[in-house]
C-alpha atoms as an extended CHARMM CRD file, in Angstrom:
* protein
*
       196  EXT
         1         1  MET       CA            126.4600000000       99.7330000000       95.2010000000  PROA      1               0.0000000000
         2         2  GLY       CA            124.3020000000      102.0750000000       93.0750000000  PROA      2               0.0000000000
         3         3  SER       CA            120.7380000000      102.6280000000       94.2710000000  PROA      3               0.0000000000
         4         4  ARG       CA            121.2240000000      100.1150000000       97.0710000000  PROA      4               0.0000000000
         5         5  SER       CA            123.4100000000      102.3430000000       99.2410000000  PROA      5               0.0000000000
         6         6  SER       CA            124.3240000000      101.3990000000      102.7840000000  PROA      6               0.0000000000
         7         7  HSD       CA            123.4730000000      104.7640000000      104.3480000000  PROA      7               0.0000000000
         8         8  ILE       CA            120.8520000000      104.8180000000      107.1330000000  PROA      8               0.0000000000
         9         9  ALA       CA            119.4340000000      108.1550000000      105.9000000000  PROA      9               0.0000000000
        10        10  LEU       CA            118.0100000000      106.3610000000      102.8560000000  PROA      10              0.0000000000
        11        11  ILE       CA            115.4690000000      104.5760000000      105.0510000000  PROA      11              0.0000000000
        12        12  PRO       CA            112.2210000000      106.5550000000      105.0040000000  PROA      12              0.0000000000
        13        13  ASP       CA            111.0570000000      107.6100000000      108.4920000000  PROA      13              0.0000000000
        14        14  VAL       CA            113.9920000000      105.7740000000      110.0930000000  PROA      14              0.0000000000
        15        15  GLU       CA            113.8120000000      107.4900000000      113.4930000000  PROA      15              0.0000000000
        16        16  HSD       CA            110.0840000000      106.7500000000      113.8840000000  PROA      16              0.0000000000
        17        17  ILE       CA            110.6500000000      103.1150000000      112.8550000000  PROA      17              0.0000000000
        18        18  ARG       CA            113.5640000000      102.8120000000      115.3120000000  PROA      18              0.0000000000
        19        19  ARG       CA            111.4490000000      104.1250000000      118.2010000000  PROA      19              0.0000000000
        20        20  GLU       CA            108.4620000000      101.9430000000      117.3040000000  PROA      20              0.0000000000
        21        21  THR       CA            110.3760000000       98.6860000000      116.7650000000  PROA      21              0.0000000000
        22        22  GLY       CA            113.3020000000       99.0040000000      119.1720000000  PROA      22              0.0000000000
        23        23  PHE       CA            115.7720000000       97.9970000000      116.4570000000  PROA      23              0.0000000000
        24        24  SER       CA            119.1980000000       99.6050000000      116.4880000000  PROA      24              0.0000000000
        25        25  GLN       CA            120.2330000000      101.6540000000      113.4600000000  PROA      25              0.0000000000
        26        26  ALA       CA            122.6160000000       98.8710000000      112.4280000000  PROA      26              0.0000000000
        27        27  SER       CA            119.8050000000       96.3000000000      112.5920000000  PROA      27              0.0000000000
        28        28  LEU       CA            117.4660000000       98.5550000000      110.6340000000  PROA      28              0.0000000000
        29        29  LEU       CA            120.1080000000       98.9870000000      107.9700000000  PROA      29              0.0000000000
        30        30  ARG       CA            120.5380000000       95.1830000000      107.7050000000  PROA      30              0.0000000000
        31        31  LEU       CA            116.7680000000       94.7280000000      107.5160000000  PROA      31              0.0000000000
        32        32  TYR       CA            116.5190000000       97.4570000000      104.8830000000  PROA      32              0.0000000000
        33        33  HSD       CA            119.1090000000       95.6780000000      102.7450000000  PROA      33              0.0000000000
        34        34  ARG       CA            117.1380000000       92.4360000000      103.1320000000  PROA      34              0.0000000000
        35        35  PHE       CA            113.9460000000       94.2900000000      102.1920000000  PROA      35              0.0000000000
        36        36  GLN       CA            115.6540000000       95.6980000000       99.0830000000  PROA      36              0.0000000000
        37        37  ALA       CA            116.9900000000       92.2490000000       98.1480000000  PROA      37              0.0000000000
        38        38  LEU       CA            113.4540000000       90.8210000000       98.3580000000  PROA      38              0.0000000000
        39        39  ASP       CA            112.1870000000       93.7280000000       96.2360000000  PROA      39              0.0000000000
        40        40  ARG       CA            113.8090000000       92.3920000000       93.0780000000  PROA      40              0.0000000000
        41        41  ASP       CA            111.8660000000       94.7460000000       90.7960000000  PROA      41              0.0000000000
        42        42  GLU       CA            112.8060000000       97.8050000000       92.9150000000  PROA      42              0.0000000000
        43        43  LYS       CA            109.1480000000       98.7650000000       93.3630000000  PROA      43              0.0000000000
        44        44  GLY       CA            109.7430000000      100.2050000000       96.8340000000  PROA      44              0.0000000000
        45        45  TYR       CA            107.3840000000       97.6880000000       98.4260000000  PROA      45              0.0000000000
        46        46  LEU       CA            106.9650000000       93.9230000000       98.7430000000  PROA      46              0.0000000000
        47        47  SER       CA            104.1000000000       91.7240000000       97.6230000000  PROA      47              0.0000000000
        48        48  ARG       CA            103.0340000000       88.3580000000       98.9960000000  PROA      48              0.0000000000
        49        49  LEU       CA            104.9180000000       86.7420000000       96.1310000000  PROA      49              0.0000000000
        50        50  ASP       CA            108.1370000000       88.4740000000       97.2280000000  PROA      50              0.0000000000
        51        51  LEU       CA            107.7820000000       87.0100000000      100.7420000000  PROA      51              0.0000000000
        52        52  GLN       CA            106.9660000000       83.5610000000       99.3690000000  PROA      52              0.0000000000
        53        53  GLN       CA            110.5060000000       83.5350000000       97.9360000000  PROA      53              0.0000000000
        54        54  ILE       CA            111.9350000000       83.3100000000      101.4730000000  PROA      54              0.0000000000
        55        55  GLY       CA            112.9760000000       79.6760000000      101.8920000000  PROA      55              0.0000000000
        56        56  ALA       CA            112.2360000000       79.4650000000      105.6250000000  PROA      56              0.0000000000
        57        57  LEU       CA            108.6690000000       80.6570000000      105.0460000000  PROA      57              0.0000000000
        58        58  ALA       CA            108.1830000000       78.3710000000      102.0560000000  PROA      58              0.0000000000
        59        59  VAL       CA            108.8750000000       75.2790000000      104.1870000000  PROA      59              0.0000000000
        60        60  ASN       CA            107.1480000000       76.5200000000      107.3560000000  PROA      60              0.0000000000
        61        61  PRO       CA            103.6970000000       74.9270000000      107.7430000000  PROA      61              0.0000000000
        62        62  LEU       CA            102.3980000000       78.2820000000      108.9960000000  PROA      62              0.0000000000
        63        63  GLY       CA            104.2490000000       80.2240000000      106.2850000000  PROA      63              0.0000000000
        64        64  ASP       CA            101.0990000000       81.5030000000      104.5840000000  PROA      64              0.0000000000
        65        65  ARG       CA             99.6630000000       82.6690000000      107.9010000000  PROA      65              0.0000000000
        66        66  ILE       CA            102.9140000000       84.4250000000      108.7800000000  PROA      66              0.0000000000
        67        67  ILE       CA            102.9290000000       86.1110000000      105.3690000000  PROA      67              0.0000000000
        68        68  ASP       CA             99.3120000000       87.1940000000      105.9600000000  PROA      68              0.0000000000
        69        69  SER       CA            100.4430000000       88.9780000000      109.1360000000  PROA      69              0.0000000000
        70        70  PHE       CA            102.5850000000       91.2930000000      107.0080000000  PROA      70              0.0000000000
        71        71  PHE       CA             99.4670000000       92.3750000000      105.0760000000  PROA      71              0.0000000000
        72        72  PRO       CA             96.8560000000       93.5750000000      107.5850000000  PROA      72              0.0000000000
        73        73  ASN       CA             93.3740000000       94.5750000000      106.4540000000  PROA      73              0.0000000000
        74        74  GLY       CA             93.7790000000       93.0320000000      103.0230000000  PROA      74              0.0000000000
        75        75  SER       CA             96.5730000000       95.3500000000      101.9240000000  PROA      75              0.0000000000
        76        76  GLN       CA             98.5800000000       94.2020000000       98.9030000000  PROA      76              0.0000000000
        77        77  ARG       CA            101.7530000000       96.2400000000       99.4420000000  PROA      77              0.0000000000
        78        78  LEU       CA            104.2620000000       95.9630000000      102.2540000000  PROA      78              0.0000000000
        79        79  TYR       CA            106.4860000000       98.9830000000      102.7670000000  PROA      79              0.0000000000
        80        80  PHE       CA            109.6430000000       98.9110000000      104.8590000000  PROA      80              0.0000000000
        81        81  ALA       CA            107.9890000000      100.3050000000      108.0250000000  PROA      81              0.0000000000
        82        82  GLY       CA            105.4480000000       97.4400000000      108.0420000000  PROA      82              0.0000000000
        83        83  PHE       CA            108.1820000000       94.9150000000      107.3050000000  PROA      83              0.0000000000
        84        84  ALA       CA            110.2410000000       96.1260000000      110.2840000000  PROA      84              0.0000000000
        85        85  ARG       CA            107.1400000000       96.3290000000      112.5030000000  PROA      85              0.0000000000
        86        86  VAL       CA            106.2320000000       92.6470000000      112.0130000000  PROA      86              0.0000000000
        87        87  LEU       CA            109.8390000000       91.4980000000      112.4260000000  PROA      87              0.0000000000
        88        88  ALA       CA            110.0210000000       93.4820000000      115.6820000000  PROA      88              0.0000000000
        89        89  TYR       CA            107.7510000000       90.8650000000      117.3060000000  PROA      89              0.0000000000
        90        90  PHE       CA            110.6360000000       88.4210000000      116.8320000000  PROA      90              0.0000000000
        91        91  ARG       CA            113.3010000000       90.7190000000      118.2430000000  PROA      91              0.0000000000
        92        92  PRO       CA            114.8220000000       89.1460000000      121.3670000000  PROA      92              0.0000000000
        93        93  ILE       CA            113.7550000000       90.7850000000      124.6070000000  PROA      93              0.0000000000
        94        94  ASP       CA            116.5590000000       92.7840000000      126.1300000000  PROA      94              0.0000000000
        95        95  GLU       CA            116.3120000000       92.6390000000      129.9340000000  PROA      95              0.0000000000
        96        96  GLU       CA            117.9540000000       96.0500000000      130.1640000000  PROA      96              0.0000000000
        97        97  ASP       CA            115.2480000000       97.5670000000      127.9230000000  PROA      97              0.0000000000
        98        98  ALA       CA            112.5280000000       96.1020000000      130.1250000000  PROA      98              0.0000000000
        99        99  THR       CA            113.8560000000       97.7370000000      133.3070000000  PROA      99              0.0000000000
       100       100  LEU       CA            114.4060000000      101.1440000000      131.6650000000  PROA      100             0.0000000000
       101       101  ARG       CA            111.0230000000      101.2580000000      129.9050000000  PROA      101             0.0000000000
       102       102  ASP       CA            108.9040000000      104.3520000000      130.4970000000  PROA      102             0.0000000000
       103       103  PRO       CA            105.5070000000      103.0880000000      131.7290000000  PROA      103             0.0000000000
       104       104  LYS       CA            103.7950000000      105.9280000000      129.8240000000  PROA      104             0.0000000000
       105       105  GLN       CA            105.1270000000      104.5660000000      126.5270000000  PROA      105             0.0000000000
       106       106  PRO       CA            103.3580000000      101.7720000000      124.6370000000  PROA      106             0.0000000000
       107       107  GLU       CA            104.4560000000       98.2410000000      125.3840000000  PROA      107             0.0000000000
       108       108  PRO       CA            107.3350000000       97.2050000000      123.0450000000  PROA      108             0.0000000000
       109       109  LEU       CA            106.3300000000       95.0790000000      120.0560000000  PROA      109             0.0000000000
       110       110  ASN       CA            108.6740000000       92.3340000000      121.2770000000  PROA      110             0.0000000000
       111       111  SER       CA            107.1550000000       92.0940000000      124.7780000000  PROA      111             0.0000000000
       112       112  ARG       CA            105.8590000000       88.7370000000      125.9420000000  PROA      112             0.0000000000
       113       113  MET       CA            102.2420000000       89.9250000000      125.6660000000  PROA      113             0.0000000000
       114       114  ASN       CA            102.6940000000       91.2310000000      122.1170000000  PROA      114             0.0000000000
       115       115  LYS       CA            104.4750000000       88.0400000000      121.0570000000  PROA      115             0.0000000000
       116       116  LEU       CA            101.4840000000       86.1000000000      122.4080000000  PROA      116             0.0000000000
       117       117  ARG       CA             99.0500000000       88.4070000000      120.5450000000  PROA      117             0.0000000000
       118       118  PHE       CA            100.9800000000       87.7740000000      117.3430000000  PROA      118             0.0000000000
       119       119  ALA       CA            100.9070000000       83.9900000000      117.8690000000  PROA      119             0.0000000000
       120       120  PHE       CA             97.1880000000       84.0950000000      118.7570000000  PROA      120             0.0000000000
       121       121  GLN       CA             96.2810000000       85.8300000000      115.5050000000  PROA      121             0.0000000000
       122       122  LEU       CA             97.9670000000       83.0250000000      113.5490000000  PROA      122             0.0000000000
       123       123  TYR       CA             95.2730000000       80.7100000000      114.9450000000  PROA      123             0.0000000000
       124       124  ASP       CA             92.2950000000       83.1020000000      115.0750000000  PROA      124             0.0000000000
       125       125  LEU       CA             91.5310000000       83.1290000000      111.3570000000  PROA      125             0.0000000000
       126       126  ASP       CA             88.1800000000       84.8730000000      111.5020000000  PROA      126             0.0000000000
       127       127  ARG       CA             89.4910000000       87.5110000000      113.9510000000  PROA      127             0.0000000000
       128       128  ASP       CA             86.6240000000       87.0240000000      116.3730000000  PROA      128             0.0000000000
       129       129  GLY       CA             88.9100000000       86.9930000000      119.4270000000  PROA      129             0.0000000000
       130       130  LYS       CA             88.5890000000       83.2310000000      119.9540000000  PROA      130             0.0000000000
       131       131  ILE       CA             90.2770000000       80.1450000000      118.5590000000  PROA      131             0.0000000000
       132       132  SER       CA             87.4960000000       77.7540000000      117.6420000000  PROA      132             0.0000000000
       133       133  ARG       CA             87.9060000000       73.9970000000      117.4920000000  PROA      133             0.0000000000
       134       134  ASN       CA             87.8720000000       74.2230000000      113.6930000000  PROA      134             0.0000000000
       135       135  GLU       CA             90.6030000000       76.8950000000      113.6440000000  PROA      135             0.0000000000
       136       136  MET       CA             92.7400000000       74.8050000000      116.0090000000  PROA      136             0.0000000000
       137       137  LEU       CA             92.1640000000       71.7420000000      113.8190000000  PROA      137             0.0000000000
       138       138  GLN       CA             93.2610000000       73.6640000000      110.6990000000  PROA      138             0.0000000000
       139       139  VAL       CA             96.4980000000       74.8300000000      112.3360000000  PROA      139             0.0000000000
       140       140  LEU       CA             97.3240000000       71.4030000000      113.7510000000  PROA      140             0.0000000000
       141       141  ARG       CA             96.6300000000       69.8180000000      110.3670000000  PROA      141             0.0000000000
       142       142  LEU       CA             99.0940000000       72.2590000000      108.7790000000  PROA      142             0.0000000000
       143       143  MET       CA            101.6920000000       71.5080000000      111.4290000000  PROA      143             0.0000000000
       144       144  VAL       CA            101.5390000000       67.7080000000      111.4470000000  PROA      144             0.0000000000
       145       145  GLY       CA            100.5090000000       67.0690000000      107.8460000000  PROA      145             0.0000000000
       146       146  VAL       CA             99.8450000000       63.4070000000      107.1270000000  PROA      146             0.0000000000
       147       147  GLN       CA            101.8620000000       62.1000000000      110.0660000000  PROA      147             0.0000000000
       148       148  VAL       CA             98.7160000000       61.3210000000      112.0770000000  PROA      148             0.0000000000
       149       149  THR       CA             95.2790000000       60.0500000000      111.1310000000  PROA      149             0.0000000000
       150       150  ASP       CA             92.2620000000       62.3630000000      111.0210000000  PROA      150             0.0000000000
       151       151  GLU       CA             90.8710000000       60.6540000000      114.1070000000  PROA      151             0.0000000000
       152       152  GLN       CA             94.1040000000       61.2180000000      116.0370000000  PROA      152             0.0000000000
       153       153  LEU       CA             94.2140000000       64.8290000000      114.9190000000  PROA      153             0.0000000000
       154       154  GLU       CA             90.6140000000       65.4230000000      115.9860000000  PROA      154             0.0000000000
       155       155  SER       CA             91.3750000000       63.8480000000      119.3680000000  PROA      155             0.0000000000
       156       156  ILE       CA             94.4570000000       66.0670000000      119.8330000000  PROA      156             0.0000000000
       157       157  THR       CA             92.4050000000       69.1160000000      118.8300000000  PROA      157             0.0000000000
       158       158  ASP       CA             89.5840000000       68.2970000000      121.2430000000  PROA      158             0.0000000000
       159       159  ARG       CA             92.0220000000       67.7050000000      124.0980000000  PROA      159             0.0000000000
       160       160  THR       CA             93.9530000000       70.9170000000      123.3540000000  PROA      160             0.0000000000
       161       161  VAL       CA             90.8280000000       73.0710000000      123.2570000000  PROA      161             0.0000000000
       162       162  GLN       CA             89.3580000000       71.3300000000      126.3190000000  PROA      162             0.0000000000
       163       163  GLU       CA             92.5110000000       71.9030000000      128.3960000000  PROA      163             0.0000000000
       164       164  ALA       CA             92.7270000000       75.6070000000      127.5260000000  PROA      164             0.0000000000
       165       165  ASP       CA             88.9800000000       76.4120000000      127.5170000000  PROA      165             0.0000000000
       166       166  GLU       CA             88.3440000000       77.5140000000      131.1080000000  PROA      166             0.0000000000
       167       167  ASP       CA             84.8920000000       79.0390000000      130.5600000000  PROA      167             0.0000000000
       168       168  GLY       CA             83.4880000000       76.0260000000      128.6990000000  PROA      168             0.0000000000
       169       169  ASP       CA             82.3920000000       77.8740000000      125.5590000000  PROA      169             0.0000000000
       170       170  GLY       CA             84.1760000000       75.4360000000      123.2380000000  PROA      170             0.0000000000
       171       171  ALA       CA             86.7730000000       77.9730000000      122.0980000000  PROA      171             0.0000000000
       172       172  VAL       CA             90.0320000000       79.4690000000      123.3920000000  PROA      172             0.0000000000
       173       173  SER       CA             90.0240000000       83.2020000000      124.1860000000  PROA      173             0.0000000000
       174       174  PHE       CA             93.2050000000       85.2650000000      124.2100000000  PROA      174             0.0000000000
       175       175  LEU       CA             93.2670000000       85.1840000000      128.0200000000  PROA      175             0.0000000000
       176       176  GLU       CA             92.8980000000       81.3890000000      128.0110000000  PROA      176             0.0000000000
       177       177  PHE       CA             95.6000000000       81.1800000000      125.3310000000  PROA      177             0.0000000000
       178       178  THR       CA             98.0260000000       83.2100000000      127.4660000000  PROA      178             0.0000000000
       179       179  LYS       CA             97.2670000000       81.1150000000      130.5540000000  PROA      179             0.0000000000
       180       180  SER       CA             97.8520000000       77.8770000000      128.6560000000  PROA      180             0.0000000000
       181       181  LEU       CA            101.2780000000       79.1680000000      127.5820000000  PROA      181             0.0000000000
       182       182  GLU       CA            102.3350000000       80.7790000000      130.8710000000  PROA      182             0.0000000000
       183       183  LYS       CA            105.0350000000       78.1730000000      131.5340000000  PROA      183             0.0000000000
       184       184  MET       CA            106.4000000000       78.3030000000      127.9760000000  PROA      184             0.0000000000
       185       185  ASN       CA            109.4120000000       80.4920000000      127.2920000000  PROA      185             0.0000000000
       186       186  ILE       CA            107.6610000000       82.3860000000      124.5160000000  PROA      186             0.0000000000
       187       187  GLU       CA            110.3240000000       85.0860000000      124.6770000000  PROA      187             0.0000000000
       188       188  GLN       CA            112.9240000000       82.5890000000      123.4610000000  PROA      188             0.0000000000
       189       189  LYS       CA            110.6930000000       80.5660000000      121.1220000000  PROA      189             0.0000000000
       190       190  MET       CA            109.5330000000       83.6870000000      119.2940000000  PROA      190             0.0000000000
       191       191  SER       CA            112.9280000000       85.3520000000      118.9620000000  PROA      191             0.0000000000
       192       192  ILE       CA            115.3240000000       85.4510000000      116.0870000000  PROA      192             0.0000000000
       193       193  ARG       CA            118.8150000000       86.2290000000      117.3820000000  PROA      193             0.0000000000
       194       194  ILE       CA            119.8750000000       88.2000000000      114.2990000000  PROA      194             0.0000000000
       195       195  LEU       CA            117.1380000000       90.7420000000      115.0050000000  PROA      195             0.0000000000
       196       196  LYS       CA            118.8150000000       92.5220000000      117.9240000000  PROA      196             0.0000000000
């Protein structure tokens, strides 16, 4: 296999990444191989262009926003630790892990609350802690495309913001966002089974 060996020791900082993400060593090794496959030029990091080659992201209406989440603070390079960290949000929640969790440790990246934080930031483009009507409209437009008229889309946006906006400020805060999704099985909807 040459430079693309299957040995876990080749992963830089593997034990730290395992503790932070909750991934098993076998899962980390699979993810590392995927990371290497995406890094066609063997640079040791991924660029936005590398992630745009992933078919599922290319066809996802929120693909660009998801890709942005891999590059916080305007960074241009994604190393393996960051790659694994973002994918950890999509790791299924293991009920056994939840009951054995040390309360002094940080909440796992794949917890319900962290999954909601991740989803919220896909909407909150300006990072002001609120989803404005305009931000909601942009996301809905991406999701439905040309299937509805602009008037219908504006009506859906207004109704969505109105239903979630408990304090009447015309925007949806993170707390309001979590309340509006309290009946949704976010744990299942934001999980990718292969990421155990």
